[in-house]
Amino acid sequence: MKFFASTLAVATLSATLGTAALAEVTVKVAYDADPVSLDPHEQLSGGTLQLSHMVFDPLVRWTQDLQFEPRLAESWEQIDETTMRFKLRDGVTFHSGNALTAKDVDWTFDRLKQSPDFKGIFASFTDVEVVDDLTFDLKTSEPYPLVLHTATYIFPMDSAFYTGTTEDGKDKSELVKHGDSFASRNLSGTGPFTVTEREQGVKVVFDRFDGYWDTASEGNVDNIILTPIKEDPTRVAALLAGDVDFIAPVPPTDLKRVEEHDGTTLITMPGTRIITFQLNQDRVEAFKDARVRQAIDFAVNNAGIVDRIMRGFGTVGAQASPAGYLGHDPALAPRYDLEKAKALMAEAGYADGFTVTMMAPNNRYVNDDKIAQAVASMLSKINIKVDLQTMPKAQYWPKFDERAADMMMIGWHSDTEDSANFHQFLTHCPDAETGNGQYNSGNYCNPEADALMAQANAETDQAKRAELLSKLEGILYNEAAFIPLHWQNLAWGAREGVHAEKIVNALNFPYFGDLVVE
Amino acid sequence: MLAYLVKRVFQAIAVMFAISLIGFAIQDNLGDPLRELVGQSVSEEVRQQLRDELGLNDSFMTQYIRFLGNVLQGDLGTSYFFKEPALDVILKKLPATLELVAGATLIIIGLSVPLGVYTAIKPNSVLSRIIMGLSIVGISIPVFLTAILMIFVFSVELGWFPSYGRGDVVHVFGYWETNFATADGWVHIMLPSVALASIMLPLFVRLIRAEMMEVLQSEYVKYARAKGIRPYRIYFVHALKNTLLPVITVGGVQIGTMVAYTILTETVFQWPGMGFMFLEAVNRVDTPLIVAYLIVVGFIFVVTNTIVDLIYGLVNPTVNLARMGA
C-alpha cells in the first residue's frame, strides 16, 4: 500500500512539473548502521567504504569473483620493482565541476598517510609522483605485491574543493577523528551519487550525479534513501511490508522468510570474515603443547556449528584464508574426531583435563554467544571445563586487549583482501614495535611462520607468493595455532525487480551506481 | 507556594548532581570509546595518542571536575558520534520522544477511564472479564515483544501501518517537527504509541477500577443514590472525581517511567527519539551523550513530579503545598 502511495506521489509530482512520463527511480535502503562521517578517511570501517563506493570512485575495484576492475585508473603498468604507473581516465569530473587530475590523487594519498586508520595499509607506500595531468607513479619502499589491493582504497578527493578555510577559519582539508570538520559534513567526489540530505542515525538521501563519467553503466537509480534500522526483526519487517527495497544484513533466523515471501528475494554469498578462538599460551601451560591445541581443534565440531547454530549460513573453515585468497589451501580440511581428540589429550598427559576461562562478545558476530556456548560444551567432552563469560562488544574489546581469558573469540576480515593480513594480526609473534600480532591473544609465536610472511610480502610473483602463503596456512593448521570455526556468509534482501544480485560482492560494498531497478 | 518551588529547584539540582556523579562513575565500565572511533588495525600507540587528546587518560577527579566546570557554562560535553554538543543532540531528539509519549498518554487516558469505570460498575459482566483478562496479558508481555508482534500483524501481514520511522513530519518551530500534522505522520505514530501504551494501559484500568469500586461503597455515594440522582451522574461526576486523586499521583510517576520505556519502543520501531539514541550511545560507548541523557531524564522526572504535586494541590485543596515543601 505504502509503495503505491509513494509511486503515486512521485507520479503526481513529475506530472505537475511537466516532465515526461519517466518517473524517477527511488530505492529505499535499510542497513544496520549509517556511515559515521562523510569524510572517507576518518574511520576504516565497512560503513565508510560502502559510502565511498557511492559518492567517490576508487582507482580500481574488486569484481564479484575477486578480480581487479579499472575505475578511475584506466590502465597501469609496473615500470620498475617499486613503481607502478597509473593512467587516469580522461574527462572525469567531481561533483563540484572540477576535473580529476593526477594532482588530486597525490593530494588524497598524502591525506591517507595522515589518517590514523588508513596509514597502516599505506605503510609500504612512500609517494605519489605526478607525471602529467593524467599520469602518476605510485611508489613503494620495497617491492610490494599488494599495490593494486591497496589502490582499491584510494578514492581520489577533490583537492580544490577541500582546500582553503571555512567561514569560521578552519582548514577545509582537516582530518579530525572526533569533533566537527569540513570534510565530515561536506563532500565532493567523482561517484555516481551526491549526498543531498543527511541526519545522522536517521537517514541519508542520495541523488544521482548528472555529470557521472561512467555512462556505460546500466544503473538507472535516481535517488537512494538510506535508513539505518538497527533491530533485525524490524529491518526484515520493513522489507516484507514493502517499506524498503533493499536490506542488509538479513539475520540467519529470517533467511527463509525473506526467500519464501512473495515479492522479495534473498541474495547470499560466502563471506571472508573468519571466526576463530585463540588459546592463550601465556595463561595456560597446557596450550603450549601442540597436541592439546590439536585435541581442541579435533573436539570442536565446526561443521555442526555451521549446520545447527548458523543454520547453514556460513562456510566451515580450517584455515584463515577463504577460497579465492592467494594463500587458501583447499587440501586443509576441517577436522572433527572426538576419539582422536581424547587420544591426543591422553598423549599430552591431560587425560583428566583441566579448567579454562573463555570470553566471547554477544553482539559483534552472528550468533557469537551461542557459538561460544557450543564450543564450551564440546570441550567438556574431552574433560576441559570451560568457564564462559559473554558480554557486549563495547566491554569485550577492552577485555580482549587485557588478554583477560584463556580462550578468546575473534573474527577477522583482511583489510587488504590478502592472506598475509590474517597472520600479521592474529598469529604473528606479538611485537609492540611493529604492531604485528596486535590481536594475537593466544601468544602463538613461530619464527618460521613469520619468516614465510615476510618473504611473501616481498614477493611480487603471484604464483610464488601463493605457494609461500599456503605453506604458511599449512604450518598454522598442523600446529593448531588457533581454532578456526567458519567464514560468516553475507546476506542481502531485495524487493523483486531490484537487481541487487549483480551489484553485491563478498566485500559487502554494493556498487549502487550500477543498480538496475525495473 | 514560592518557597515550595525554590525548594524543588534545589532538590532538582541535587538530584542531577547525584546522577552526573553516578553516570560518570559507571562510564569506565561501559567500555572503551576508542574502539568505536577507530578501525580494527589501528595500533595501540595511535589509540593512546587519541585517548590523550580526548582527556581519557586523566584521573577520575580531574575528568569530573573538568566536566562540572563545563556544565556550569551550560556545556554537557560533545558526543563522539554526532560530533555536536550532547545537549543539542538530545534536544533535537526530544520532540520525537515527547510526541510518542503524548500519543501513548492520549490512548491511555482515552481508554482507561471508560474501561476502568465500566469494569467497576459491572464487575461480573462478560465484557469486564474479557477486559480484565486482556489487561493481565498486556501487563505480562514485554513491550518489545508486543511491538514486534504488532509489526508482523499490522505491517507485514495486513499492510495497514508502516513498520518503522516517523514518516512525513512537519516542521513547527525550533527542533520541533510534528507527526500530528499529516496523515502519513498519524499512521506512523499509531503502532509505536499503542505499543508504548500497552504496558501502562492495563495498570490504569486496574487502578481506576479498584479506586472506583472503593468509592462506590462509600457513604456519600449511597446517600446520593438514596436521593435518587441518576446513576451516570453519580459515576462520572461524584465518584470519578474522587477516584482521580491516586490516579494522578501514579500517573505522574508513570509518565517518567514511560520515558524510560521509550527506549525499547523506539528501538524496535526505529523511532528517531532520544530513547533509541540512548541505546545506540550505550552500544557505541558515547559516554558524554550517555551522561547528558541521564541528566536530562533526571530533570524530566523532577519536573513531572513537581507538576503532579501542583495539580494535586488544585484537585485537593486540603493538601498544603507550603507545608509539604517544608
PDB file of N, CA and C in Angstrom, chain B residues 122-160:
ATOM      1  N   LYS B 122     -19.794  -2.807  36.391  1.00  0.00           N
ATOM      2  CA  LYS B 122     -20.322  -4.127  36.041  1.00  0.00           C
ATOM      3  C   LYS B 122     -19.220  -5.170  36.185  1.00  0.00           C
ATOM      4  N   PRO B 123     -18.804  -5.446  37.390  1.00  0.00           N
ATOM      5  CA  PRO B 123     -17.640  -6.331  37.593  1.00  0.00           C
ATOM      6  C   PRO B 123     -17.868  -7.753  37.089  1.00  0.00           C
ATOM      7  N   ASN B 124     -19.132  -8.156  36.978  1.00  0.00           N
ATOM      8  CA  ASN B 124     -19.375  -9.559  36.641  1.00  0.00           C
ATOM      9  C   ASN B 124     -19.777  -9.790  35.191  1.00  0.00           C
ATOM     10  N   SER B 125     -19.876  -8.704  34.397  1.00  0.00           N
ATOM     11  CA  SER B 125     -20.286  -8.904  33.005  1.00  0.00           C
ATOM     12  C   SER B 125     -19.189  -9.586  32.213  1.00  0.00           C
ATOM     13  N   VAL B 126     -19.584 -10.210  31.098  1.00  0.00           N
ATOM     14  CA  VAL B 126     -18.626 -10.929  30.254  1.00  0.00           C
ATOM     15  C   VAL B 126     -17.546  -9.967  29.745  1.00  0.00           C
ATOM     16  N   LEU B 127     -18.004  -8.789  29.320  1.00  0.00           N
ATOM     17  CA  LEU B 127     -17.069  -7.816  28.763  1.00  0.00           C
ATOM     18  C   LEU B 127     -16.004  -7.424  29.792  1.00  0.00           C
ATOM     19  N   SER B 128     -16.443  -7.225  31.034  1.00  0.00           N
ATOM     20  CA  SER B 128     -15.500  -6.880  32.100  1.00  0.00           C
ATOM     21  C   SER B 128     -14.452  -7.973  32.276  1.00  0.00           C
ATOM     22  N   ARG B 129     -14.939  -9.209  32.229  1.00  0.00           N
ATOM     23  CA  ARG B 129     -13.985 -10.317  32.390  1.00  0.00           C
ATOM     24  C   ARG B 129     -12.975 -10.333  31.255  1.00  0.00           C
ATOM     25  N   ILE B 130     -13.454 -10.064  30.035  1.00  0.00           N
ATOM     26  CA  ILE B 130     -12.530 -10.043  28.894  1.00  0.00           C
ATOM     27  C   ILE B 130     -11.510  -8.920  29.070  1.00  0.00           C
ATOM     28  N   ILE B 131     -12.006  -7.739  29.476  1.00  0.00           N
ATOM     29  CA  ILE B 131     -11.096  -6.593  29.647  1.00  0.00           C
ATOM     30  C   ILE B 131     -10.045  -6.910  30.699  1.00  0.00           C
ATOM     31  N   MET B 132     -10.482  -7.471  31.835  1.00  0.00           N
ATOM     32  CA  MET B 132      -9.526  -7.781  32.896  1.00  0.00           C
ATOM     33  C   MET B 132      -8.533  -8.855  32.446  1.00  0.00           C
ATOM     34  N   GLY B 133      -9.049  -9.828  31.692  1.00  0.00           N
ATOM     35  CA  GLY B 133      -8.167 -10.890  31.191  1.00  0.00           C
ATOM     36  C   GLY B 133      -7.095 -10.305  30.283  1.00  0.00           C
ATOM     37  N   LEU B 134      -7.549  -9.443  29.358  1.00  0.00           N
ATOM     38  CA  LEU B 134      -6.597  -8.830  28.429  1.00  0.00           C
ATOM     39  C   LEU B 134      -5.580  -7.969  29.166  1.00  0.00           C
ATOM     40  N   SER B 135      -6.032  -7.319  30.243  1.00  0.00           N
ATOM     41  CA  SER B 135      -5.109  -6.432  30.945  1.00  0.00           C
ATOM     42  C   SER B 135      -3.977  -7.231  31.587  1.00  0.00           C
ATOM     43  N   ILE B 136      -4.299  -8.452  32.012  1.00  0.00           N
ATOM     44  CA  ILE B 136      -3.250  -9.319  32.564  1.00  0.00           C
ATOM     45  C   ILE B 136      -2.231  -9.628  31.463  1.00  0.00           C
ATOM     46  N   VAL B 137      -2.755  -9.975  30.284  1.00  0.00           N
ATOM     47  CA  VAL B 137      -1.875 -10.275  29.159  1.00  0.00           C
ATOM     48  C   VAL B 137      -1.001  -9.062  28.837  1.00  0.00           C
ATOM     49  N   GLY B 138      -1.655  -7.876  28.791  1.00  0.00           N
ATOM     50  CA  GLY B 138      -0.925  -6.654  28.449  1.00  0.00           C
ATOM     51  C   GLY B 138       0.196  -6.371  29.425  1.00  0.00           C
ATOM     52  N   ILE B 139      -0.081  -6.561  30.717  1.00  0.00           N
ATOM     53  CA  ILE B 139       0.950  -6.269  31.723  1.00  0.00           C
ATOM     54  C   ILE B 139       2.100  -7.253  31.620  1.00  0.00           C
ATOM     55  N   SER B 140       1.786  -8.506  31.291  1.00  0.00           N
ATOM     56  CA  SER B 140       2.846  -9.508  31.388  1.00  0.00           C
ATOM     57  C   SER B 140       3.683  -9.680  30.114  1.00  0.00           C
ATOM     58  N   ILE B 141       3.212  -9.182  28.962  1.00  0.00           N
ATOM     59  CA  ILE B 141       4.056  -9.302  27.766  1.00  0.00           C
ATOM     60  C   ILE B 141       5.007  -8.103  27.700  1.00  0.00           C
ATOM     61  N   PRO B 142       6.306  -8.354  27.556  1.00  0.00           N
ATOM     62  CA  PRO B 142       7.252  -7.243  27.472  1.00  0.00           C
ATOM     63  C   PRO B 142       6.941  -6.364  26.255  1.00  0.00           C
ATOM     64  N   VAL B 143       7.219  -5.095  26.395  1.00  0.00           N
ATOM     65  CA  VAL B 143       6.803  -4.142  25.372  1.00  0.00           C
ATOM     66  C   VAL B 143       7.461  -4.411  24.014  1.00  0.00           C
ATOM     67  N   PHE B 144       8.706  -4.905  24.011  1.00  0.00           N
ATOM     68  CA  PHE B 144       9.348  -5.119  22.697  1.00  0.00           C
ATOM     69  C   PHE B 144       8.706  -6.287  21.958  1.00  0.00           C
ATOM     70  N   LEU B 145       8.182  -7.247  22.754  1.00  0.00           N
ATOM     71  CA  LEU B 145       7.511  -8.378  22.104  1.00  0.00           C
ATOM     72  C   LEU B 145       6.179  -7.923  21.506  1.00  0.00           C
ATOM     73  N   THR B 146       5.421  -7.126  22.290  1.00  0.00           N
ATOM     74  CA  THR B 146       4.175  -6.560  21.776  1.00  0.00           C
ATOM     75  C   THR B 146       4.468  -5.812  20.475  1.00  0.00           C
ATOM     76  N   ALA B 147       5.542  -5.020  20.494  1.00  0.00           N
ATOM     77  CA  ALA B 147       5.879  -4.188  19.337  1.00  0.00           C
ATOM     78  C   ALA B 147       6.178  -5.053  18.112  1.00  0.00           C
ATOM     79  N   ILE B 148       6.992  -6.075  18.301  1.00  0.00           N
ATOM     80  CA  ILE B 148       7.363  -6.919  17.159  1.00  0.00           C
ATOM     81  C   ILE B 148       6.142  -7.674  16.628  1.00  0.00           C
ATOM     82  N   LEU B 149       5.310  -8.160  17.571  1.00  0.00           N
ATOM     83  CA  LEU B 149       4.083  -8.844  17.152  1.00  0.00           C
ATOM     84  C   LEU B 149       3.203  -7.918  16.320  1.00  0.00           C
ATOM     85  N   MET B 150       3.070  -6.683  16.772  1.00  0.00           N
ATOM     86  CA  MET B 150       2.226  -5.729  16.051  1.00  0.00           C
ATOM     87  C   MET B 150       2.790  -5.432  14.673  1.00  0.00           C
ATOM     88  N   ILE B 151       4.125  -5.329  14.582  1.00  0.00           N
ATOM     89  CA  ILE B 151       4.733  -5.078  13.267  1.00  0.00           C
ATOM     90  C   ILE B 151       4.389  -6.222  12.322  1.00  0.00           C
ATOM     91  N   PHE B 152       4.511  -7.460  12.815  1.00  0.00           N
ATOM     92  CA  PHE B 152       4.265  -8.580  11.908  1.00  0.00           C
ATOM     93  C   PHE B 152       2.793  -8.692  11.523  1.00  0.00           C
ATOM     94  N   VAL B 153       1.900  -8.393  12.472  1.00  0.00           N
ATOM     95  CA  VAL B 153       0.478  -8.485  12.133  1.00  0.00           C
ATOM     96  C   VAL B 153       0.045  -7.303  11.258  1.00  0.00           C
ATOM     97  N   PHE B 154       0.317  -6.083  11.711  1.00  0.00           N
ATOM     98  CA  PHE B 154      -0.283  -4.913  11.058  1.00  0.00           C
ATOM     99  C   PHE B 154       0.542  -4.361   9.891  1.00  0.00           C
ATOM    100  N   SER B 155       1.870  -4.620   9.863  1.00  0.00           N
ATOM    101  CA  SER B 155       2.652  -4.096   8.734  1.00  0.00           C
ATOM    102  C   SER B 155       2.883  -5.171   7.692  1.00  0.00           C
ATOM    103  N   VAL B 156       3.379  -6.332   8.153  1.00  0.00           N
ATOM    104  CA  VAL B 156       3.765  -7.346   7.180  1.00  0.00           C
ATOM    105  C   VAL B 156       2.556  -8.092   6.630  1.00  0.00           C
ATOM    106  N   GLU B 157       1.696  -8.596   7.532  1.00  0.00           N
ATOM    107  CA  GLU B 157       0.582  -9.420   7.069  1.00  0.00           C
ATOM    108  C   GLU B 157      -0.556  -8.577   6.497  1.00  0.00           C
ATOM    109  N   LEU B 158      -0.983  -7.561   7.251  1.00  0.00           N
ATOM    110  CA  LEU B 158      -2.139  -6.777   6.806  1.00  0.00           C
ATOM    111  C   LEU B 158      -1.757  -5.561   5.974  1.00  0.00           C
ATOM    112  N   GLY B 159      -0.544  -5.055   6.200  1.00  0.00           N
ATOM    113  CA  GLY B 159      -0.088  -3.901   5.422  1.00  0.00           C
ATOM    114  C   GLY B 159      -0.821  -2.608   5.749  1.00  0.00           C
ATOM    115  N   TRP B 160      -1.403  -2.490   6.950  1.00  0.00           N
ATOM    116  CA  TRP B 160      -2.161  -1.284   7.294  1.00  0.00           C
ATOM    117  C   TRP B 160      -1.259  -0.138   7.736  1.00  0.00           C
TER     118      TRP B 160
END
